[in-house]
Amino acid sequence: MVIGQIRPTPVPGPEPATDTLPATDTISPIRGMVRFSADTLDDYVDYNARDSIRFDNVNRMIYLYGEASIKYQNYSITADYIQVDLDSNLAVAEQLPDSLKQLDDFAAFREEAEEPDEEVPIDTSLLDSLGSGALLAGAAEPKERNEDGRPYFDDGNSQFTAHRLRYNFNTRKGKVYDVVTEESNMFIHGSETKIVSAADSTMDDYVYSHDVILTTCNADDPHYGIRSRKQKIIPDRQVIVGPSNLELAGVPTPLILPFGFFPIPKGAQNGLIFPSDYEYSEQWGFGLRDIGWYFPINDFVDLEVTGDIYFNGSWGLRARSRYNKRYRFSGNVDIGFSNRIGEIVTAEGETQKDPRKSFSINWSHNQDQRARPGQTFSASVRMQTSGYEQLNYNDERILNNQYSSNIAFRKTFLGTPFRLSANARHSQNTATGDMQFTLPDVQVSMNRIFPFKRKVPTGDQRWYEKISLQYTGKFLNRIKTKDSLLFQQPLFEDAEYGVNHDINTSASFQVLQYFNLTPSVSYNESWYFETIRKMFDPTLELEADTVYNPLDSTEFEIMYDTLSYGEVLSDTVSGFEALREYAASISLSTTIFGSLGVNRNKGWFRGLRHVIKPNISFNFSPDYTNPSLGYVDYIQEDVRDPELYPYSIFEEALFGAPPLTGKRMGIGYSFNNILEAKYFSKKDSTAKKIKLFNTLSVNGNYNFVADSLKWSTVNLSGTTTFFKGLSRMNFSAVFDPYVKDRNGRRINEFHYDRTNRFLRFDRAAIRLSTGMTVGEIVDFLKFDGSLEEDVNQRGSSSRRGQSRQQEEGLESVVDLFRDFRISHDIVLMWTTDPVTGAKLDVTTNSINTRGNIRLTPKWNLSVGNIGYDFNSKRITYPYLGFTRDLHCWEMGFNWAPERGTYSFYIRVKQGPLNFIKIPYEKNNQDTFF
C-alpha cells in the first residue's frame, strides 16, 4: 500500500512588513502571510493505492494502480485505476479487466500504457509542490469501495457506482458513464450522467442523467423499472423524470407517464401516499385503498390520513398518528370510519342499496417510568362498531370477535400509605353486538398499616403492635349496550353505578412455635342508587291446538297446552340503598413437610416430598335475610307451589349481593398440598425434581347455627403438568354428605344413612390443554443427538451411514415445521342425576394448528388458523396463504374457504415504488352477491 498527500501550491508574494514596535504583553506581532494561487485547491488531497503510485514529472500527472482512492474534503473516489492531472485538478477513474488486476499484470500494464519513451528522472520540484514528504503515512482510507473495482463516488450527499468517471475537484463537476446511483432505497441506472456539486452546504447538488431506469431492484440488470430519456436528481429531495414508461424484464409496457416526481427525502417529509391496493368488487365497484397524505407535524408527532373510495359511492377514512417524547411517553392512535354501500335483493325481487357504517379506534400509550416517579398513565384501546374489521379487511383480523380496552391512571402519594387508581374499561363481542363500559372505575386504597406500632421500638414487640388496618374505596359506573345503539342513545341513560367501602383489620401471632394464629374482622358497605323489586303474575300461558275427528273432518276439538305456570316480573326502583356486611374469623395454620426415600442412592426413583398446609378457621357472619334489614324479600314462583322463595333486592349489583343462607357460624377447613418426586437422570448423571401436583386442595365447612344441611360440600381441585409443561391439566370434583331428591335438591338426610358411605359423588370436571410447537416436541423427545448416539452404538458402518442420512432427512422435515404450533383442548364433565344416574359429557374437544412453513428459501406457506371441532364435526376458522419471493417482487395468495374469500397479488416488495401491484381478489362483501 502506497499513501500520499497533495498540498495547495503557494505563490510567492511581497515580503511582510517588519514590526518596529517592541513586543509587549498586550500587542501581538504581525505574522507573515502566504498568498495562494486562485486556481489551486482549498485543501489537502489524500490518495493511496494498493499496487503503486507513479508520478509523471513532465506532464504533471499522477497514476494510481490497484484499489486506488482519492479523498478531497468530503469528496472521495475509489477504483481499480485513477489518474490525476495536477494542472487541471481533473481525476479520471476506471475499472480494469480482471486479467490486469494481479500485481505482475499491473507492472506490465504500466510499462505498456504509461511508461515514456525516455527515462525522465522525477523532478524534486514536483515533490515540493506536492509537499515535503509526498509519501505520507496515515492518509484516510475510503469509507466504501466496490469489490469488483468499478469507480465509486461519494460527495457526502450522493453515492454512485460507474464503469468510468471524470471529476474536476476545482469546478466540482463531473461526468459518469454507465452509472448506478442509490437514493433512499431507489437505484438509478444511467448510461451518461453529469454531476454538479454544490459549492457550500446552503446549495443543492444536481445530477443530470440520460437514458435512465428508476427501480428498487438491486440486481445489475434490474427486473423492472421506470425508463425515461431525461432525468434530474436533487439528492435527498426528489427525482424528476420526463416522459417514461414501465419496463418488466426489459420489455416496455403500455403504461406511459408524461412526467413524474418521486420524493427521496431523508427523514420525514410531507408527501402523497400511493394507494396500497387497487381492487374490483361486484358490489362496491372499482376502488382504491389507503390513498392519502403524510404530515410530519414536528419532531415528536406525525399524521397519516388515508382514504378508500369506490365507484358505487362507498368510502372510508382513516387517520393514524405516532408520537414519541423521549424519556416522557410514546404511543400511536388509529381512527377509522367506513361507509360501505352494498346491494340486497328484497322479497319482491328488487335490488336496493344497503349502506353499512362502521367505526374503529385503536390507541396505545406508554409512559416512561422515569417521567413522573409515583405516577403512571397508560392506554390500550381496541374498539369498533358494526364489525369494522370483518367488513373492511380480508385477512386474519376477521377471525377475532373479542375486543377490550383499558385506560389506566396510577398515583402513589409519597410519604403516605394511600394510592389512587382510575380506569376506563371496555369489552365487546362483535358476534353478538354486546358492549360493556366501565366509566370510570376509581379506587382509593390504603396500604396495610400498623397503627399501634411504636415509632421508636424498644425491647420485644408487643401483641397489639401486630394489629394491622387496611382500607379500600371504589366507585364504579357500568354501562351495557349494543354496538348498533352506541351513538343513537345517551350513553349513561341505563348506567349502573355505586360506591363500596371495605375495611379490614387483622393480626398474626405465632403460637406453640409451629402454628400461626390469625384473627380478623372486616366491614363492607356498598351504596347503590337502584335496586330491584319482583312480583308474581299468576296468569297461565296457554297454547291452543285443534284436534280433528279422523272419521269426520267437520268435527274438531280445541285443546290447550300450558306453557307457563305464572311469571316472575322484575322492576327497577330508583333510590339510595346501603348494603352493610361484616364478618369475623380466626384461623390456625401450619406447614408440614413429609418425605419418603429421599436418601436413596440407587435406581431411578430417588424419593417423594410432600408439603401440606392445613388451615382451620372459625367464621361468623350475621343473618342478612332478617326482614328488619330490608335486604331480602320473598316471592312465589309457581302457581302450583305456594311456597315463597327469598330474593335479594341487590341481585346482579356491582359489588355483589348478600348470601341467602342465613346466619353463619361455623368451622372451615382446607388442606393445600404440593407433591414432588425425585428421579435419577442417566443423561445428566444427576438427580432431578419433578412436580407431580402443582396444587392439590381440599376444603369445606360446617355451620353450627344452620337449621339443616349444616355440612357443606367437600371440594377437591388440583393442577398438574405433563411433558415438561407442554400439557396442563386442571381438575375439580364435588362430594356431598347429603342426598338429593328427585328434583335434584339437597335434603337433610346423610348419604351414609342410605349407602354406608360418607360422601356422595356429585360432579367433576377435567380440562386438559396442550399447546406446543414442533420444535418443542423435538426438544422434549431429545431428537437431536439421541438417534446419532444410538446409531453409533449399534450396527455396521454402512447401516450407520444410512441411518445418518435418514436422520438428516428427518431433521430437515422437523426444521420445516419447527415453528408450527399445535394446540388441543378437551373438557370432560361428570354429573349425577337421582333418576338417570351418572353421565359423562365431552363439552369441549377441539384441535387447532397455526404457523408458517418455509418450504424453500423462496416459498413460504402460512396457516392462519385451521382446527377441527370433534363435537360439531366441522372444520373451524380455516385461513391459508402462501408467498413467493421474486427478488424485488412478491407473489402471494390468501384463502379463507369458510368465508368464501380469496386474494391473489403480484407486487413490488418495498420502497417508493411499492404501489406497483397486480391484485385479483374476492372480498367478503361479494361472497353472497
CSV table of N, CA and C in Angstrom, one decimal, residues 804-856:
chain,number,residue,atom,x,y,z
A,804,ARG,N,-27.7,-42.2,9.4
A,804,ARG,CA,-27.4,-40.7,9.5
A,804,ARG,C,-28.2,-40.0,8.4
A,805,GLN,N,-28.2,-40.6,7.2
A,805,GLN,CA,-28.9,-39.9,6.1
A,805,GLN,C,-30.4,-39.8,6.4
A,806,GLN,N,-31.0,-40.9,7.0
A,806,GLN,CA,-32.4,-40.8,7.4
A,806,GLN,C,-32.6,-39.8,8.5
A,807,GLU,N,-31.7,-39.7,9.4
A,807,GLU,CA,-31.8,-38.7,10.5
A,807,GLU,C,-31.7,-37.3,9.9
A,808,GLU,N,-30.8,-37.0,9.0
A,808,GLU,CA,-30.7,-35.7,8.4
A,808,GLU,C,-31.9,-35.3,7.6
A,809,GLY,N,-32.5,-36.4,6.9
A,809,GLY,CA,-33.7,-36.1,6.2
A,809,GLY,C,-34.9,-35.8,7.2
A,810,LEU,N,-34.9,-36.5,8.3
A,810,LEU,CA,-36.0,-36.2,9.3
A,810,LEU,C,-35.8,-34.9,9.9
A,811,GLU,N,-34.5,-34.5,10.2
A,811,GLU,CA,-34.2,-33.2,10.8
A,811,GLU,C,-34.6,-32.1,9.9
A,812,SER,N,-34.4,-32.3,8.6
A,812,SER,CA,-34.8,-31.2,7.6
A,812,SER,C,-36.3,-31.0,7.6
A,813,VAL,N,-37.1,-32.2,7.7
A,813,VAL,CA,-38.5,-32.1,7.8
A,813,VAL,C,-39.0,-31.4,9.1
A,814,VAL,N,-38.3,-31.7,10.2
A,814,VAL,CA,-38.6,-31.1,11.5
A,814,VAL,C,-38.3,-29.6,11.5
A,815,ASP,N,-37.2,-29.2,10.9
A,815,ASP,CA,-36.9,-27.8,10.7
A,815,ASP,C,-37.9,-27.0,9.9
A,816,LEU,N,-38.5,-27.8,9.0
A,816,LEU,CA,-39.5,-27.2,8.1
A,816,LEU,C,-40.8,-26.8,8.9
A,817,PHE,N,-41.1,-27.6,9.9
A,817,PHE,CA,-42.3,-27.3,10.7
A,817,PHE,C,-42.0,-26.9,12.1
A,818,ARG,N,-40.8,-26.5,12.4
A,818,ARG,CA,-40.3,-26.2,13.8
A,818,ARG,C,-41.2,-25.1,14.5
A,819,ASP,N,-41.6,-24.1,13.8
A,819,ASP,CA,-42.4,-23.0,14.4
A,819,ASP,C,-43.9,-23.3,14.2
A,820,PHE,N,-44.3,-24.4,13.8
A,820,PHE,CA,-45.7,-24.7,13.6
A,820,PHE,C,-46.3,-25.1,14.9
A,821,ARG,N,-47.4,-24.4,15.4
A,821,ARG,CA,-48.0,-24.7,16.7
A,821,ARG,C,-49.2,-25.5,16.6
A,822,ILE,N,-49.3,-26.5,17.5
A,822,ILE,CA,-50.5,-27.4,17.6
A,822,ILE,C,-51.1,-27.3,19.0
A,823,SER,N,-52.3,-27.0,19.1
A,823,SER,CA,-53.0,-27.0,20.4
A,823,SER,C,-54.2,-27.8,20.4
A,824,HIS,N,-54.5,-28.4,21.5
A,824,HIS,CA,-55.6,-29.3,21.7
A,824,HIS,C,-56.3,-29.0,23.1
A,825,ASP,N,-57.6,-28.9,23.1
A,825,ASP,CA,-58.3,-28.6,24.3
A,825,ASP,C,-59.5,-29.5,24.5
A,826,ILE,N,-59.6,-30.2,25.6
A,826,ILE,CA,-60.7,-31.1,25.9
A,826,ILE,C,-61.2,-30.9,27.3
A,827,VAL,N,-62.5,-30.9,27.4
A,827,VAL,CA,-63.1,-30.7,28.8
A,827,VAL,C,-64.1,-31.9,28.9
A,828,LEU,N,-64.0,-32.6,30.1
A,828,LEU,CA,-64.9,-33.7,30.4
A,828,LEU,C,-65.7,-33.3,31.6
A,829,MET,N,-67.0,-33.5,31.6
A,829,MET,CA,-67.9,-33.2,32.7
A,829,MET,C,-68.6,-34.4,33.2
A,830,TRP,N,-68.5,-34.8,34.5
A,830,TRP,CA,-69.3,-35.9,35.0
A,830,TRP,C,-70.4,-35.3,35.9
A,831,THR,N,-71.6,-35.6,35.7
A,831,THR,CA,-72.7,-35.2,36.5
A,831,THR,C,-73.5,-36.4,37.0
A,832,THR,N,-74.2,-36.2,38.1
A,832,THR,CA,-75.1,-37.3,38.6
A,832,THR,C,-76.5,-36.8,38.7
A,833,ASP,N,-77.5,-37.6,38.4
A,833,ASP,CA,-78.9,-37.3,38.5
A,833,ASP,C,-79.6,-38.4,39.3
A,834,PRO,N,-80.4,-38.0,40.2
A,834,PRO,CA,-81.1,-39.0,41.1
A,834,PRO,C,-81.9,-40.0,40.3
A,835,VAL,N,-82.3,-39.7,39.1
A,835,VAL,CA,-83.2,-40.5,38.3
A,835,VAL,C,-82.3,-41.3,37.2
A,836,THR,N,-81.6,-40.5,36.4
A,836,THR,CA,-80.8,-41.2,35.3
A,836,THR,C,-79.5,-41.7,35.7
A,837,GLY,N,-78.9,-41.2,36.9
A,837,GLY,CA,-77.6,-41.7,37.3
A,837,GLY,C,-76.5,-40.8,36.8
A,838,ALA,N,-75.3,-41.4,36.7
A,838,ALA,CA,-74.1,-40.6,36.3
A,838,ALA,C,-74.1,-40.5,34.8
A,839,LYS,N,-73.5,-39.3,34.4
A,839,LYS,CA,-73.5,-39.0,32.9
A,839,LYS,C,-72.2,-38.3,32.6
A,840,LEU,N,-71.5,-38.7,31.6
A,840,LEU,CA,-70.2,-38.2,31.1
A,840,LEU,C,-70.5,-37.4,29.8
A,841,ASP,N,-70.1,-36.1,29.8
A,841,ASP,CA,-70.2,-35.3,28.6
A,841,ASP,C,-68.8,-34.7,28.3
A,842,VAL,N,-68.6,-34.7,27.0
A,842,VAL,CA,-67.4,-34.1,26.5
A,842,VAL,C,-67.9,-32.7,25.9
A,843,THR,N,-67.7,-31.7,26.8
A,843,THR,CA,-68.3,-30.4,26.4
A,843,THR,C,-67.4,-29.6,25.4
A,844,THR,N,-66.1,-29.9,25.4
A,844,THR,CA,-65.2,-29.3,24.5
A,844,THR,C,-64.2,-30.3,24.0
A,845,ASN,N,-63.9,-30.3,22.7
A,845,ASN,CA,-62.9,-31.2,22.2
A,845,ASN,C,-62.5,-30.7,20.8
A,846,SER,N,-61.5,-29.9,20.8
A,846,SER,CA,-61.1,-29.3,19.5
A,846,SER,C,-59.6,-29.3,19.4
A,847,ILE,N,-59.1,-29.3,18.2
A,847,ILE,CA,-57.7,-29.2,17.9
A,847,ILE,C,-57.4,-28.1,16.9
A,848,ASN,N,-56.4,-27.3,17.1
A,848,ASN,CA,-56.1,-26.2,16.2
A,848,ASN,C,-54.6,-26.2,15.9
A,849,THR,N,-54.3,-25.7,14.7
A,849,THR,CA,-53.0,-25.6,14.2
A,849,THR,C,-52.8,-24.2,13.5
A,850,ARG,N,-51.6,-23.7,13.7
A,850,ARG,CA,-51.3,-22.4,13.0
A,850,ARG,C,-49.8,-22.3,13.0
A,851,GLY,N,-49.3,-21.5,12.0
A,851,GLY,CA,-47.9,-21.3,11.9
A,851,GLY,C,-47.4,-21.1,10.5
A,852,ASN,N,-46.1,-20.9,10.3
A,852,ASN,CA,-45.5,-20.7,9.0
A,852,ASN,C,-44.6,-21.9,8.6
A,853,ILE,N,-44.7,-22.3,7.4
A,853,ILE,CA,-43.8,-23.4,6.9
A,853,ILE,C,-43.0,-22.8,5.8
A,854,ARG,N,-41.7,-22.8,6.0
A,854,ARG,CA,-40.8,-22.3,5.0
A,854,ARG,C,-40.4,-23.5,4.1
A,855,LEU,N,-41.1,-23.6,3.0
A,855,LEU,CA,-40.9,-24.8,2.1
A,855,LEU,C,-39.6,-24.7,1.4
A,856,THR,N,-39.2,-23.5,0.9
A,856,THR,CA,-37.9,-23.3,0.3
A,856,THR,C,-37.4,-21.9,0.8
